Structures are given as C-alpha cells and as structure tokens.
Coordinates of C-alpha atoms and ligand atoms in Angstrom, one line a residue:
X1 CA -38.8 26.4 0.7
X2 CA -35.0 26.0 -0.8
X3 CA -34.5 22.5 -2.7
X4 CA -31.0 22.1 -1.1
X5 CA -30.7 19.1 1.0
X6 CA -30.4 19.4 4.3
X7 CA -27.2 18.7 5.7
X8 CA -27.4 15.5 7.9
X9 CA -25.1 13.1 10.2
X10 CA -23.9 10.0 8.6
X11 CA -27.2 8.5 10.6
X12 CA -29.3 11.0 9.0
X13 CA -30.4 13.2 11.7
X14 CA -29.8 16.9 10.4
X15 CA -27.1 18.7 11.4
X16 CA -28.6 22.3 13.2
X17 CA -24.6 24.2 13.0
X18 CA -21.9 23.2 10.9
X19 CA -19.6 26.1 11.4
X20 CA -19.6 26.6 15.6
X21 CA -18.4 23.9 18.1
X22 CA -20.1 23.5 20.9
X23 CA -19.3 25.0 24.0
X24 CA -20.3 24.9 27.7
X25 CA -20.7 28.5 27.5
X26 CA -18.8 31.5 25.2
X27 CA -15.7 30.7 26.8
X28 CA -15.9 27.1 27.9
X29 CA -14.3 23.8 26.1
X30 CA -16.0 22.1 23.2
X31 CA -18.2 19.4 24.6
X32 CA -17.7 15.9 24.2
X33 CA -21.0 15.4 23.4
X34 CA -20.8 17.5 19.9
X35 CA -21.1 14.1 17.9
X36 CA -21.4 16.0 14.9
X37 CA -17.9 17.4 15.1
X38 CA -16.5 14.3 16.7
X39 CA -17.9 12.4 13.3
X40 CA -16.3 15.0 11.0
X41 CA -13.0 14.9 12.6
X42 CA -12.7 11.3 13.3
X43 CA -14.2 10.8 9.5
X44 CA -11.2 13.0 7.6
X45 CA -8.9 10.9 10.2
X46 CA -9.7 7.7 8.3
X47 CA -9.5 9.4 4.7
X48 CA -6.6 7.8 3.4
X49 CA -6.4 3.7 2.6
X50 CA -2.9 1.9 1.9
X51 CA -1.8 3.2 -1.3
X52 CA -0.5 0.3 -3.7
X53 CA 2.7 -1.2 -2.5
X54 CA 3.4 -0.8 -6.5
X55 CA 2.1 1.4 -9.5
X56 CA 0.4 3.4 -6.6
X57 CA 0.4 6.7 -8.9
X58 CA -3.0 5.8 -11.5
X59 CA -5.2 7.7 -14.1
X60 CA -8.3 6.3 -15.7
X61 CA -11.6 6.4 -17.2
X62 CA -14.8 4.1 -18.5
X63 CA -15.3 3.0 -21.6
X64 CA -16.3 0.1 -24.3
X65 CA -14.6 -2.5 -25.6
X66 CA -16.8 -3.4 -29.3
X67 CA -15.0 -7.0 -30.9
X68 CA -14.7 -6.2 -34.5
X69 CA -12.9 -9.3 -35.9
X70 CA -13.7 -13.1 -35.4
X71 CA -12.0 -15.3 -33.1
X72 CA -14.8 -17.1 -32.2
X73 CA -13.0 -20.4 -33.4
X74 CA -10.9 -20.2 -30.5
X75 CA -12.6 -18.5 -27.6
X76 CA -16.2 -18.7 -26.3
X77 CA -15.7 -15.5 -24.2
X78 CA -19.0 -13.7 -25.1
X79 CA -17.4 -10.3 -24.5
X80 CA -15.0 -11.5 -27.5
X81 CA -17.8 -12.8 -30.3
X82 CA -18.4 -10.3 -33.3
X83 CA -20.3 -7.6 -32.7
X84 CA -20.2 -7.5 -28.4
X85 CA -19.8 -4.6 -26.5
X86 CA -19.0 -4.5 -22.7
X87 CA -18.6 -1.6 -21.0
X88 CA -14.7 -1.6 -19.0
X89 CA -12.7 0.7 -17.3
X90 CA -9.0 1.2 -17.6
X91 CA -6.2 2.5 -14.8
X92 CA -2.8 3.5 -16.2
X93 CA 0.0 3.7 -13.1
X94 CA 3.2 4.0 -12.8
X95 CA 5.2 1.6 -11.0
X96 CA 7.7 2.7 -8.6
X97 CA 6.5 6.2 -7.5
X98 CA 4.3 6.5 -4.7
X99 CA 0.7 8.4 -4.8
X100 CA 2.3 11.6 -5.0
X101 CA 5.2 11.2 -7.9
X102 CA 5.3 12.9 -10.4
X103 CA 3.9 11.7 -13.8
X104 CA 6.3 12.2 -16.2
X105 CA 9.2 9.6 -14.6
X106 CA 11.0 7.2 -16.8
X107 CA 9.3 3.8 -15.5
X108 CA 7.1 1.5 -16.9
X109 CA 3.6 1.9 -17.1
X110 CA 0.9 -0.7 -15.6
X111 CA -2.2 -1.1 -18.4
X112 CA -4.9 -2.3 -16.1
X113 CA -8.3 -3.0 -17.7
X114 CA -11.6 -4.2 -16.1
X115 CA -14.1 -5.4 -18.8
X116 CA -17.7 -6.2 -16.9
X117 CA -18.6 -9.0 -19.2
X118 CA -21.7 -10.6 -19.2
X119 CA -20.0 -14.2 -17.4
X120 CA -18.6 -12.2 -15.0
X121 CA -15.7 -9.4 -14.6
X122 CA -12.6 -9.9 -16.9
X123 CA -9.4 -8.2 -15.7
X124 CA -6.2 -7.7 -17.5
X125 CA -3.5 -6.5 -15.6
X126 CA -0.9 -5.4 -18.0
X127 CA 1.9 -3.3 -18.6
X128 CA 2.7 -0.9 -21.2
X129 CA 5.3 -3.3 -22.2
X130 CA 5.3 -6.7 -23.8
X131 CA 7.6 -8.4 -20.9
X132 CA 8.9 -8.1 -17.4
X133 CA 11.9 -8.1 -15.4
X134 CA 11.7 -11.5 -14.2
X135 CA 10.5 -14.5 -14.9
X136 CA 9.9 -16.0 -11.3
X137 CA 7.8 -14.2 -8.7
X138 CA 10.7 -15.6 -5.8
X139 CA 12.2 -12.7 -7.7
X140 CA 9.4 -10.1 -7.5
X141 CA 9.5 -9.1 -3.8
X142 CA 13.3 -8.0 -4.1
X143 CA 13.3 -6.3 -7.6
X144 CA 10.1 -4.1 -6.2
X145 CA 13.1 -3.1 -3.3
X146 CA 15.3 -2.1 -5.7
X147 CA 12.7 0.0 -7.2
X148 CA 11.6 1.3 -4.1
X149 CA 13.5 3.7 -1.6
X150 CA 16.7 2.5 0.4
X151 CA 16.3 1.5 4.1
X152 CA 18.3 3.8 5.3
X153 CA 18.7 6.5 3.0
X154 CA 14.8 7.3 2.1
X155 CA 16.2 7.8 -1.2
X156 CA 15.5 5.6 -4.6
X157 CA 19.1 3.8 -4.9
X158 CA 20.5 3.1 -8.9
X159 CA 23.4 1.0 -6.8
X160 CA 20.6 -1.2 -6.2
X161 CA 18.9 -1.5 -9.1
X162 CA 21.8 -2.1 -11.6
X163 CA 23.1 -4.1 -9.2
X164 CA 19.7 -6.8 -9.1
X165 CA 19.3 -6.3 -12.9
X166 CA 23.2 -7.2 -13.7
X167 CA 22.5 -10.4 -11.4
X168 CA 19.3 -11.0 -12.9
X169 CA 20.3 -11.4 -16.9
X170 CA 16.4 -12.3 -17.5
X171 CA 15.8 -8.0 -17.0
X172 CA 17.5 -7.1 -20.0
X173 CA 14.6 -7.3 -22.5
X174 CA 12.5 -4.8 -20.4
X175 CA 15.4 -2.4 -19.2
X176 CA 15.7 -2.1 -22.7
X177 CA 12.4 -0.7 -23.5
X178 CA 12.3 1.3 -20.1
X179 CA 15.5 3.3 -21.3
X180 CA 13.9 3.4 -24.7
X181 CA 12.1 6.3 -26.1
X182 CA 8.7 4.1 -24.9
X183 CA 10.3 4.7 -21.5
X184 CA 8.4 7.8 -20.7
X185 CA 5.5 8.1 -23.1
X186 CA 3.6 11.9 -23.1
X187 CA 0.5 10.6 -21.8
X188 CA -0.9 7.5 -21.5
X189 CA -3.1 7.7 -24.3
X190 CA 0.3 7.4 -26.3
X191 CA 1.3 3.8 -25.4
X192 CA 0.6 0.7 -25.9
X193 CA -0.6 -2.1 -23.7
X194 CA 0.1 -5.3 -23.3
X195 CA -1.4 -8.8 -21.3
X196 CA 2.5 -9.7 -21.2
X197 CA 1.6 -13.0 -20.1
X198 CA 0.6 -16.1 -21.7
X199 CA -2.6 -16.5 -21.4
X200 CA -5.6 -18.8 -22.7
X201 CA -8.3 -18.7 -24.8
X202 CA -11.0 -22.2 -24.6
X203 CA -13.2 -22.6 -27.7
X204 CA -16.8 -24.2 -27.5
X205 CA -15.4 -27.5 -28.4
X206 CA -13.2 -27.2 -25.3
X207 CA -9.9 -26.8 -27.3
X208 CA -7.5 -24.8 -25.7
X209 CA -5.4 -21.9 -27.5
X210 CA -2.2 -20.2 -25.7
X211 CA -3.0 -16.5 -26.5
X212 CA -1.1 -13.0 -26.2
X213 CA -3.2 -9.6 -25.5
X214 CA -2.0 -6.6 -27.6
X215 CA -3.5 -2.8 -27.2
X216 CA -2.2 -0.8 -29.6
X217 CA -2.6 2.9 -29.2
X218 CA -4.4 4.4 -32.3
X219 CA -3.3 8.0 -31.0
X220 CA 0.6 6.8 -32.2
X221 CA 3.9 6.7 -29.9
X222 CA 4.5 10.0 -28.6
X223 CA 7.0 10.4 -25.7
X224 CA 9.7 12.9 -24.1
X225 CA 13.3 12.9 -23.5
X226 CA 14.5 12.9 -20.3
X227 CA 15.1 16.5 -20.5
X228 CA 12.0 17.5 -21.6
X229 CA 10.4 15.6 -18.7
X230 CA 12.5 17.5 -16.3
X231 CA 11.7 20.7 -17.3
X232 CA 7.7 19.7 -17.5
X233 CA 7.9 18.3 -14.0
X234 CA 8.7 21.8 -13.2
X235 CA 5.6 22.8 -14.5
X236 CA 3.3 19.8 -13.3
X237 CA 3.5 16.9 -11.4
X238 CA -0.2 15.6 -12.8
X239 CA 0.4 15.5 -16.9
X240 CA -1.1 12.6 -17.4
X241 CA -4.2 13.2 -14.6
X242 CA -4.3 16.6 -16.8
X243 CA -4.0 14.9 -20.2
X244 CA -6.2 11.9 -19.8
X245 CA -8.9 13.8 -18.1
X246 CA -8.9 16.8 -20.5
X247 CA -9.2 14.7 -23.6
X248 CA -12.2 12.8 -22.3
X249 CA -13.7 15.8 -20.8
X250 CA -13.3 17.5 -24.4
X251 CA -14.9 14.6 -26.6
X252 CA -11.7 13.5 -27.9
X253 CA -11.6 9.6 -26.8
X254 CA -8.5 7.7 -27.0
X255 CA -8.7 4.5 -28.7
X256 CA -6.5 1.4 -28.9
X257 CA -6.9 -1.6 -31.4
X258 CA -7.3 -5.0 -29.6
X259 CA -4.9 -7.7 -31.3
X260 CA -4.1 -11.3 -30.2
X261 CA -1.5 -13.8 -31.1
X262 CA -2.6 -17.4 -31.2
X263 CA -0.3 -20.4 -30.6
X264 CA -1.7 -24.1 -30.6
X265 CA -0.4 -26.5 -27.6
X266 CA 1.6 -28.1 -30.2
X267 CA 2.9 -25.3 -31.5
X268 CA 4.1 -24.5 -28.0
X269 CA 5.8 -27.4 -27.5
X270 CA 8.3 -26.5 -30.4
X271 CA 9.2 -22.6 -30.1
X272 CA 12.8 -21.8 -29.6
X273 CA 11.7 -20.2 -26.6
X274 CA 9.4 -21.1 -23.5
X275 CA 5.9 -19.2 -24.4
X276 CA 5.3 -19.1 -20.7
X277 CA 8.9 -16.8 -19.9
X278 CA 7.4 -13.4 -19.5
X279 CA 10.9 -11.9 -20.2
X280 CA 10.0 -13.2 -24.1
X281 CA 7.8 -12.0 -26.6
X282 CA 6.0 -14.0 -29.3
X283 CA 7.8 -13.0 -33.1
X284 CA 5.0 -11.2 -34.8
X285 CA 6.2 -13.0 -38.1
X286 CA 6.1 -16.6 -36.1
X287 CA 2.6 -15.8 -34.5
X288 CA 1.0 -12.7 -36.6
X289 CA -1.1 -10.5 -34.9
X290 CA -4.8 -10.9 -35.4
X291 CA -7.3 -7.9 -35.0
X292 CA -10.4 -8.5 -32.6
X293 CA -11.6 -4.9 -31.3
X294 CA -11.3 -1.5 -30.1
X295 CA -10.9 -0.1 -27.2
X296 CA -12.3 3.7 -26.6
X297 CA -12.0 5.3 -23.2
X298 CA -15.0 7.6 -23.1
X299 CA -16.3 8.6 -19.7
X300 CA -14.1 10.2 -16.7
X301 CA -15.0 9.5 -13.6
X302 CA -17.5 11.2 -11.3
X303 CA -15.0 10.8 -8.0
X304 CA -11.3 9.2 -8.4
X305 CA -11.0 8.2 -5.3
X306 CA -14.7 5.8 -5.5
X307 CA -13.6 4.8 -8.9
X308 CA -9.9 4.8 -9.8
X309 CA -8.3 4.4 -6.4
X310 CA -10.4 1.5 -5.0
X311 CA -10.4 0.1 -8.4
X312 CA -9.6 -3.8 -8.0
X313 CA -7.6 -5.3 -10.6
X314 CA -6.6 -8.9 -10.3
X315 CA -5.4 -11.5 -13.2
X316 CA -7.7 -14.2 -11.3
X317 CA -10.7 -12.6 -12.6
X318 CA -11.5 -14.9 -15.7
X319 CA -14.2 -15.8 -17.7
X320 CA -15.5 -18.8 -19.8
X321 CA -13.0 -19.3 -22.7
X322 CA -10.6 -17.2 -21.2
X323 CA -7.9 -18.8 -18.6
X324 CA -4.7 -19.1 -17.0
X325 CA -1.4 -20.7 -18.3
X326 CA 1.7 -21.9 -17.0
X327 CA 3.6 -18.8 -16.7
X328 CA 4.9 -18.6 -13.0
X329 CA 4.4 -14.7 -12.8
X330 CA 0.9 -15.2 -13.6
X331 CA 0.8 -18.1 -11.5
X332 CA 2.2 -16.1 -8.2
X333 CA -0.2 -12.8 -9.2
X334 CA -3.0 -14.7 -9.4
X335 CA -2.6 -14.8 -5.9
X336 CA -1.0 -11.4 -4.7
X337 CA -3.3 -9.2 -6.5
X338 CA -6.7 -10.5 -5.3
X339 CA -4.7 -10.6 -1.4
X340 CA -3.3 -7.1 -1.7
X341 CA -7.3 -6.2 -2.2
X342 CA -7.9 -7.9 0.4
X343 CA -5.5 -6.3 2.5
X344 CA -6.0 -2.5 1.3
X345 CA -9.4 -2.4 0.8
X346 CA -11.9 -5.2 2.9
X347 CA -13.0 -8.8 2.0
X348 CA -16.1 -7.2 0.4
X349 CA -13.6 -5.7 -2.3
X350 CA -15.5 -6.9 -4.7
X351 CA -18.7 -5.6 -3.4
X352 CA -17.5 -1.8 -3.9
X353 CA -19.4 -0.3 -6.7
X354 CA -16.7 -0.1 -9.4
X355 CA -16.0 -3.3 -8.8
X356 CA -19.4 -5.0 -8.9
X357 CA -19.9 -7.6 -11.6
X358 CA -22.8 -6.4 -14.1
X359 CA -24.2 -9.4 -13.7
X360 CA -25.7 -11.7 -10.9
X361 CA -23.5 -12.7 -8.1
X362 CA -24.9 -15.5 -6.2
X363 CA -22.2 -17.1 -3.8
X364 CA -21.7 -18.5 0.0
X365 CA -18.9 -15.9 1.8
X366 CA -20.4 -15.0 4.7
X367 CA -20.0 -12.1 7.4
X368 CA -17.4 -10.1 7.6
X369 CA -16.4 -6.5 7.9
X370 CA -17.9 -4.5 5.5
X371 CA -20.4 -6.6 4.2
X372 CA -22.7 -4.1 2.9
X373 CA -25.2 -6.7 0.2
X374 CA -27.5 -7.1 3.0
X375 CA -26.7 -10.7 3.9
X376 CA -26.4 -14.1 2.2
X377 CA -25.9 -13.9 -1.9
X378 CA -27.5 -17.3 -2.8
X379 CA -31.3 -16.3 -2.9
X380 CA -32.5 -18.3 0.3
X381 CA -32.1 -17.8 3.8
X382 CA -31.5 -21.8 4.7
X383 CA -29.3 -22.3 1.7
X384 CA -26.5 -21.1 3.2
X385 CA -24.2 -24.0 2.9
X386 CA -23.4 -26.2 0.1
X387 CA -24.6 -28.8 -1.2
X388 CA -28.2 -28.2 0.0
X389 CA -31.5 -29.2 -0.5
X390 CA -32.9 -25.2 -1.1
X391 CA -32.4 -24.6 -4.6
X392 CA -28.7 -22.8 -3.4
X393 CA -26.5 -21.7 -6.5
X394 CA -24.5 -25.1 -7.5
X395 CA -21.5 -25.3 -9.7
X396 CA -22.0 -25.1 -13.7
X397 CA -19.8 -28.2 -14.9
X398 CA -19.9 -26.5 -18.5
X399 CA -17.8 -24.0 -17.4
X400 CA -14.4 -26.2 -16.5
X401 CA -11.3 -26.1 -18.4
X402 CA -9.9 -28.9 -20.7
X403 CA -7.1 -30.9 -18.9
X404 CA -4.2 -29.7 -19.3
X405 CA -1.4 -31.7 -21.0
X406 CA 1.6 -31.9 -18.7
X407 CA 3.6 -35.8 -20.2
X408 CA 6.5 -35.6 -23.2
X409 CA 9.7 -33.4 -22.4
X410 CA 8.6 -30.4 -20.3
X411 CA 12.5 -29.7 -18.9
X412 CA 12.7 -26.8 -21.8
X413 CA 9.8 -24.9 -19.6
X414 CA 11.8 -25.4 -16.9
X415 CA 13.5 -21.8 -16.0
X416 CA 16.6 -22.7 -13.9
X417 CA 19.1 -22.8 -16.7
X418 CA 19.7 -22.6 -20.0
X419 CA 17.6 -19.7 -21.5
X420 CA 19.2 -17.3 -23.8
X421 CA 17.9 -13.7 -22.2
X422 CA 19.7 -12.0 -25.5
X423 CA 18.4 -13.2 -28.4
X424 CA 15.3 -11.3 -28.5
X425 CA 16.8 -8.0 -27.0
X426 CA 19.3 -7.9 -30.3
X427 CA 16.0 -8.3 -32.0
X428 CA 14.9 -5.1 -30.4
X429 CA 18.4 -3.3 -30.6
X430 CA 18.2 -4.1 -34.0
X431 CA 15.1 -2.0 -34.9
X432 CA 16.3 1.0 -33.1
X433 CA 17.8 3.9 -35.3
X434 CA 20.7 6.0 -34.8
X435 CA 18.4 8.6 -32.7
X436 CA 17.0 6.2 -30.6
X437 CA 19.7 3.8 -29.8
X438 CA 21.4 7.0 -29.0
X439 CA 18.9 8.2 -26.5
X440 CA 19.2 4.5 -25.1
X441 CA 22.7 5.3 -24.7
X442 CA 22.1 8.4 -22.8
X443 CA 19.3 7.3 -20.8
X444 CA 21.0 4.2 -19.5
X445 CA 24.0 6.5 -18.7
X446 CA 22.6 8.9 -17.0
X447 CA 20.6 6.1 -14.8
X448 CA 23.3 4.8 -14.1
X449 CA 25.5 8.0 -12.1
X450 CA 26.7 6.8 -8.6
X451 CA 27.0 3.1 -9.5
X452 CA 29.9 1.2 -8.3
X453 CA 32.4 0.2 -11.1
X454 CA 32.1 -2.9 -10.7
X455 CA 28.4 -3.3 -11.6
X456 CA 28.6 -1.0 -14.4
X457 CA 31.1 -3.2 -15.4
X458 CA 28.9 -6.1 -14.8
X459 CA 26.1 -4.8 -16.6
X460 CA 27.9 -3.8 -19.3
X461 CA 28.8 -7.4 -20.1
X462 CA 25.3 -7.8 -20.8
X463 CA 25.2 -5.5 -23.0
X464 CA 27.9 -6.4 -24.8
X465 CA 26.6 -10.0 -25.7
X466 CA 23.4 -8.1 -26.6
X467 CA 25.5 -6.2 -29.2
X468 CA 29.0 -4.7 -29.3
X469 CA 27.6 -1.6 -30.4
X470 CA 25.1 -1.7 -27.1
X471 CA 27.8 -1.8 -25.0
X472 CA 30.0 0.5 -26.6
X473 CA 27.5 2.6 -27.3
X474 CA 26.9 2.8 -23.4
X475 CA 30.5 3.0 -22.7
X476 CA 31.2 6.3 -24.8
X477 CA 27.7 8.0 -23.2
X478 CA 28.8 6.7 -19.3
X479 CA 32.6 9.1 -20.4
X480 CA 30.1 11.8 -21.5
X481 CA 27.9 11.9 -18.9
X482 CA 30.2 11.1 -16.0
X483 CA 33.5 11.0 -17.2
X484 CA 33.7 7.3 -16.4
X485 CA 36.2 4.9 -18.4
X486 CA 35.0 1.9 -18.7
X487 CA 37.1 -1.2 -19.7
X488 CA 37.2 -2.1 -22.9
X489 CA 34.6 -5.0 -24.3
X490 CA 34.1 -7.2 -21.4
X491 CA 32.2 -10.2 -22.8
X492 CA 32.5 -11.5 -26.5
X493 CA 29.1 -11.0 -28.6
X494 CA 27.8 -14.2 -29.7
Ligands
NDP1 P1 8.3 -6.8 -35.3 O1 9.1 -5.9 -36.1 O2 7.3 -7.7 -36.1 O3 7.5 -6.1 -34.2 C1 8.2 -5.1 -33.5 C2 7.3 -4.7 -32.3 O4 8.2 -3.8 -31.5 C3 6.1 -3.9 -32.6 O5 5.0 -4.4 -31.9 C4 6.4 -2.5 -32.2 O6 5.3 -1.9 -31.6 C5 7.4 -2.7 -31.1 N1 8.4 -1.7 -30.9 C6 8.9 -0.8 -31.8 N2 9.8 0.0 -31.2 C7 9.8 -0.3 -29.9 C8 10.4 0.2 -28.7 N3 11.3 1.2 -28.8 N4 10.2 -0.4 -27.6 C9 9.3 -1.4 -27.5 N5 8.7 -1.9 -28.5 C10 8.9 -1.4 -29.7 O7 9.3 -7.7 -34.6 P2 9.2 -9.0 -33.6 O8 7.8 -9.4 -33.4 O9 10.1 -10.0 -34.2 O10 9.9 -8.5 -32.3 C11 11.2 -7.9 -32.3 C12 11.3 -7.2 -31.0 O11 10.3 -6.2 -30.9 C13 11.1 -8.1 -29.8 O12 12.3 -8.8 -29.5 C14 10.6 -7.2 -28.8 O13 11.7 -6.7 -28.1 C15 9.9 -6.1 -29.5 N6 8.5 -6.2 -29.4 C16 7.8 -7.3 -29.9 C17 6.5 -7.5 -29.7 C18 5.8 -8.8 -30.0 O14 4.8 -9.1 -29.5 N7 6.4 -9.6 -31.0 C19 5.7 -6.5 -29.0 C20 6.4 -5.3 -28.6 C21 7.8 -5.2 -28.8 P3 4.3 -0.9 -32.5 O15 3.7 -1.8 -33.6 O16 3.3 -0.4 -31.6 O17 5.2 0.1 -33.1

C-alpha cells in the first residue's frame, strides 16, 4: 500500500481519473456531469485576485524583529521593550509597475512590515524613502494616474508625470531621491526603510512622544545605473524575487538596524517645519537617531501567493503605545489600505492565515462571505451583541490614548500655504558628490524625453530655487541627452 494521498475533490471524495474526461461513449461529448473536471476548470478560472491598484509587483520573507536598545521611557509597545522578539514578515514592492514589471525599474520601493506582537498585529507600511510626493491624500488618487498608464495610449506618460510634479512643488524632495542613485537599489536587501510618517509612541504614564521609524540596511547601499538596469532586464525580469529568495534560501539573512527619532509635543510645536508634512524629514542633528533593534529576514515562504500576495498591510493596525498622528497621508491611509483589503481580498481579510494575529481575537463582526473561524469570536453563543450580560469581550479602558492637544497657534500645521518645499531638498543636493549629482542629472534627463517645453521649463524652476547648480546641471544633461535648449535660469535661487 503506497503512502501517497489519494487524490480527492475539494469535498473529499476521491477522484477515480484525473487525466480522461468523461464521455458518453469513445466518441461522444464530455458529460456535464464530470464534476471533477467542471471543479478543476472552473477552480483555475478564479486563480487570479485584483492585483494592488499600487506597488502590485512584491518580494518577501518571515523573520524576527529582537529590540536591542531601551526606549521603554517612551513606548509601552511590548514588541519594543529590551530583550523582545516577535516574529514579522516583510513585502518589498515597487510602486507603479503592475504584477508582471520588471524589477529593476527606477521607482520607489514600498517597505511593508507586519510584526505579530503579542497586543495584536503591528503594521508599518513604508517606503524605501523617508518622504512622499504629497502631503494631502486629495492629491494621492491623481499622482497614482500619473504613475500609471495613459487612458488612451496604454502607455506610462512622462508628459504627465512632470507635468503633476511641476504643479505639485511639495514632490521635489522625493523626485529627488527617486532620480538619485537610491532610485533603483540592486535588491532590496540593499535599501533602507522608512515609516515616512509621523507617528506615535505612548509611554506607561500615558505621555505621548511624536516618533520617526528608520530601517537601515546592514548589507550597505548598493544600486544600478540606469544602464546597467537595462541591460539586466534583458536578462531577468525577477532580480529581486531571485535575489531575496536566494539569499534566504542560502543562510545568508539580510538584516536592517531599527532606529527612531523622538520629538516631544512641545518640541513639535517649535520646528521650522510641520512634523506632520510627509514631504519633510526630521534633521538627524535636531532629532538624533536612537537604536532599538534589528531586523533579520530569515524564512522564505512556503507558497507566495498564500503568503506574500494576500499579505494585508494597513497603517491602522496599532498597538498599545504605538499610534497615529496628525499627518493627513496617514490620516487618509488609515482608511484606504484596510478598504482596498477589503475590496481585493474578503471582509475576513484578516482571518487569512498570514494575516492572523498570534494572539487571541475575540470580537463581534458577524457573517459574511468567507467567514471561515467557525462562527462568533466572543467565546459564547448568546453574547453576540454588546454590552451583554454573558461574559462577551468588553473594551479595556487601559488601552486609550492621552488627549490630544489641539489649542495655541495650530495655523503653521496648516498645509495650504506657506511651506518652503526647498529647503530640505538643498540639504540633500548638498550631500551629493560630483558622481552622483551627475547621475541625478542624467536620470532626470533622460526621464524627462517627450516632455513639452513648457513643463521642462516649469520644472526646471524648481530646480533652480533648489540650487543653481540643480538646474543647470539638468539643463546641460536635457542638451546631451535630447539636444534640448533650455532657457537660461528661470527662477532666482534663494
Ligand atoms: P544627515 O547627513 O544627518 O543624514 C543624511 C541622511 O541621508 C542619512 O540618513 C542617509 O542615509 C541619507 N542619504 C544619503 N544619501 C542619500 C540619497 N542619495 N538619497 C536619500 N537619502 C540619502 O542629514 P539630515 O538629517 O540633516 O538630512 C539631510 C537630508 O538627507 C534631508 O533633507 C533628506 O533629504 C535626507 N535624508 C534625511 C533623513 C532623516 O531622517 N533626517 C533620512 C534619509 C534622508 P544612510 O545613513 O542610510 O546613508
């Protein structure tokens, strides 16, 4: 007797032929009643699930997070005291591609992380950058169309992207560092990640701390000119699926140190800058980064479509002493991530094992498709409402947030005018090198082929008042790489 299982229907029954329809007779039609065929074909039918409307191309493994440092003085998170350990997965994407891009495209790259905490799941949903395009989601929807392919055309449009991001000043910081050498890292084990929001961390005294999440890679900042990435893209459109994979696979685990930055509520109310703008990063010599952890990515998993694709990553999942702030991107994905689950994978998404909390669920949702934990998840058939008289789970009071201070002069975290989107950029110019500023140049250049005059001319502006050498810089590669004159400086530097 073989140990091989036998091969059944999805209701069990065993399946007597899996290679011959079945037919009336030798040369009569298949017969409706061949359920067994009917369920295969109707089951590879339904194979495929909405891919992400964004950073649908992803890579990622299992691993530990293991808190080194001491920020216990401002967080109560237990998967951030000394000495804790909870297991987390991470999915690396890119953004604008769509399931089958190719990995090595300039873009940014999303940093999601999943740590299954003992208070529940904590997700960070970051990028491999420290800011964003925008600071308002209003904008979100139409910079994703600009990303995305043109209505008509079915082709990716650079009109429309340098057009939105010459309208849309706020962009500058991050198409900066997209056309930088950290544009279009090897693999994604060389990059950093970042929380790129402002976040919070609450401390056992209820004292709340604005907080910045920093990954940094230990494996150093690799990446490839945009040549080199054309010619590999030859070769393979799955680098970093081969990288990532590989390197677990052979033992060699990629690891990133955890650092925060730490700003009081008072401090926040005097930085040049709003700490909630996403397009702005916190100066490491104002707010010093503190070490906390590291991250190792250790185990690859046993099916990618199970583990990676229905992967659910959404910045609403918090735990105790780790919370929101009043960054309006946050704000508006708080929302949209936890829907577009929703949407592409079931109510239950929660409920799919990758997913799943590591520790106990007890809540009232009720019904719905997909509901596969066998009923009610509050321990007691007639507590299924609330409040109730049948020991049903009740809410844990310990767990709320300090008030949030919202009197004195708020009208500088107010967005609609006055912010200086150039500032910080010049602070990043300023740390590029001949080599890299000049591979800037280039990149931006050659991004830029096809664009109107007028928008180049536009977005040259911008770079001018970053620095004259930006935009001059850009004008002399634009000649090079398209013959293109531009006009000479546009916009006086600051
Ligand atoms: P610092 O010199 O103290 O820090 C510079 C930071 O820039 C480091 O985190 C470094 O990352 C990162 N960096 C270096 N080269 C690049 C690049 N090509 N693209 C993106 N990031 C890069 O300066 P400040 O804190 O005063 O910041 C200066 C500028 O550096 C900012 O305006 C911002 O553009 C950029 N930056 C700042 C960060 C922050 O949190 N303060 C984070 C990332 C970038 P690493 O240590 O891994 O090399």
């Amino acid at each position: 007797m073989s140990d091989r299982p036998i091969l059944t229907t999805t209701a069990g029954a065993p399946v007597p032929d899996n290679q011959n329809s079945m037919t009336a007779g030798p040369r009569g039609g298949v017969m409706l009643q061949d359920y067994q065929l009917i369920e295969k074909l109707a089951h590879q039918n339904r194979e495929r699930i909405p891919e992400r409307a964004v950073h649908a191309k992803g890579w990622g493994a299992h691993g530990t997070l293991t808190i080194t440092g001491d920020i216990s003085k401002y967080t109560r998170a237990k998967c951030l005291q000394p000495g804790a350990v909870t297991p987390m997965l991470a999915r690396f994407s890119t953004v604008a591609g769509e399931l089958g891009a190719a990995d090595h495209e300039r873009d940014v790259r999303g940093f999601a992380l999943k740590f299954y905490s003992p208070e529940g799941n904590w997700d960070l949903v970051g990028n491999n950058t420290p800011v964003f395009f925008v600071r308002d989601a209003y904008k979100f929807p139409d910079f994703i169309h600009t990303q995305k392919r043109h209505p008509r055309t079915n082709l990716r449009s650079a009109t429309a992207m340098w057009d939105f991001w010459s309208l849309s000043p706020e962009s500058l910081h991050q198409v900066t560092i997209l056309m930088s050498d950290r544009g279009l890292p090897v693999d994604p084990t060389f990059m950093n990640g970042y929380g790129s929001h402002t976040y919070s961390l609450i401390n056992e005294a209820g004292e709340r701390f604005w907080v910045k999440f920093h990954f940094k890679t230990e494996q150093g900042h690799r990446h490839y000119t945009n040549a080199e990435a054309g010619q590999l893209i030859g070769q393979t459109r799955e680098g970093y699926q081969e990288a990532l994979f590989g390197k677990i696979e052979k033992g060699e685990y990629p690891r990133w140190k955890m650092q925060v930055q730490i700003m009081t509520e008072e401090e926040a109310e005097k930085t040049a800058y709003n700490p909630f703008d996403i397009t702005k990063v916190w100066p490491h010599a104002e707010f010093p980064p503190i070490d906390v952890g590291v991250m190792e990515l250790n185990r690859n998993p046993d099916n990618y479509f199970a583990e990676i694709e229905q992967a659910a990553f959404s910045p609403s999942n918090i735990v105790p002493g780790i919370s929101y702030s009043p960054d309006k991107m946050l704000q508006a994905r708080i929302f949209s991530y936890a829907d577009a689950h929703r949407y592409r994978l079931g109510t239950h998404y929660e409920n799919i094992l990758v997913n799943q909390p590591k520790c106990p669920v007890h809540h009232y949702h009720r019904d719905g498709q997909m509901n596969t934990y066998g009923g009610l998840k509050t321990g007691n058939p007639d507590a299924y409402y609330e409040p109730n008289s049948f020991s049903g789970p009740f809410e844990d009071k310990s767990a709320a947030e300090p008030p949030l201070k919202i009197d004195g002069d708020m009208s500088r975290f107010d967005h609609r005018e006055g912010n200086d989107d150039y500032v910080q950029v010049r602070a990043l110019f300023n740390l590029f090198d001949d080599g890299q500023k000049a591979r800037l140049f280039s990149n931006i250049a050659a991004a830029m082929g096809g664009v109107p005059g007028f928008i180049v001319e536009r977005q040259l502006g911008h770079f001018d008042r970053v620095h004259p050498d930006y935009g001059n810089g850009v004008r002399a590669a634009l000649k090079a790489a398209h013959g293109y004159e531009a006009s000479a400086i546009s916009t006086a530097a600051e």
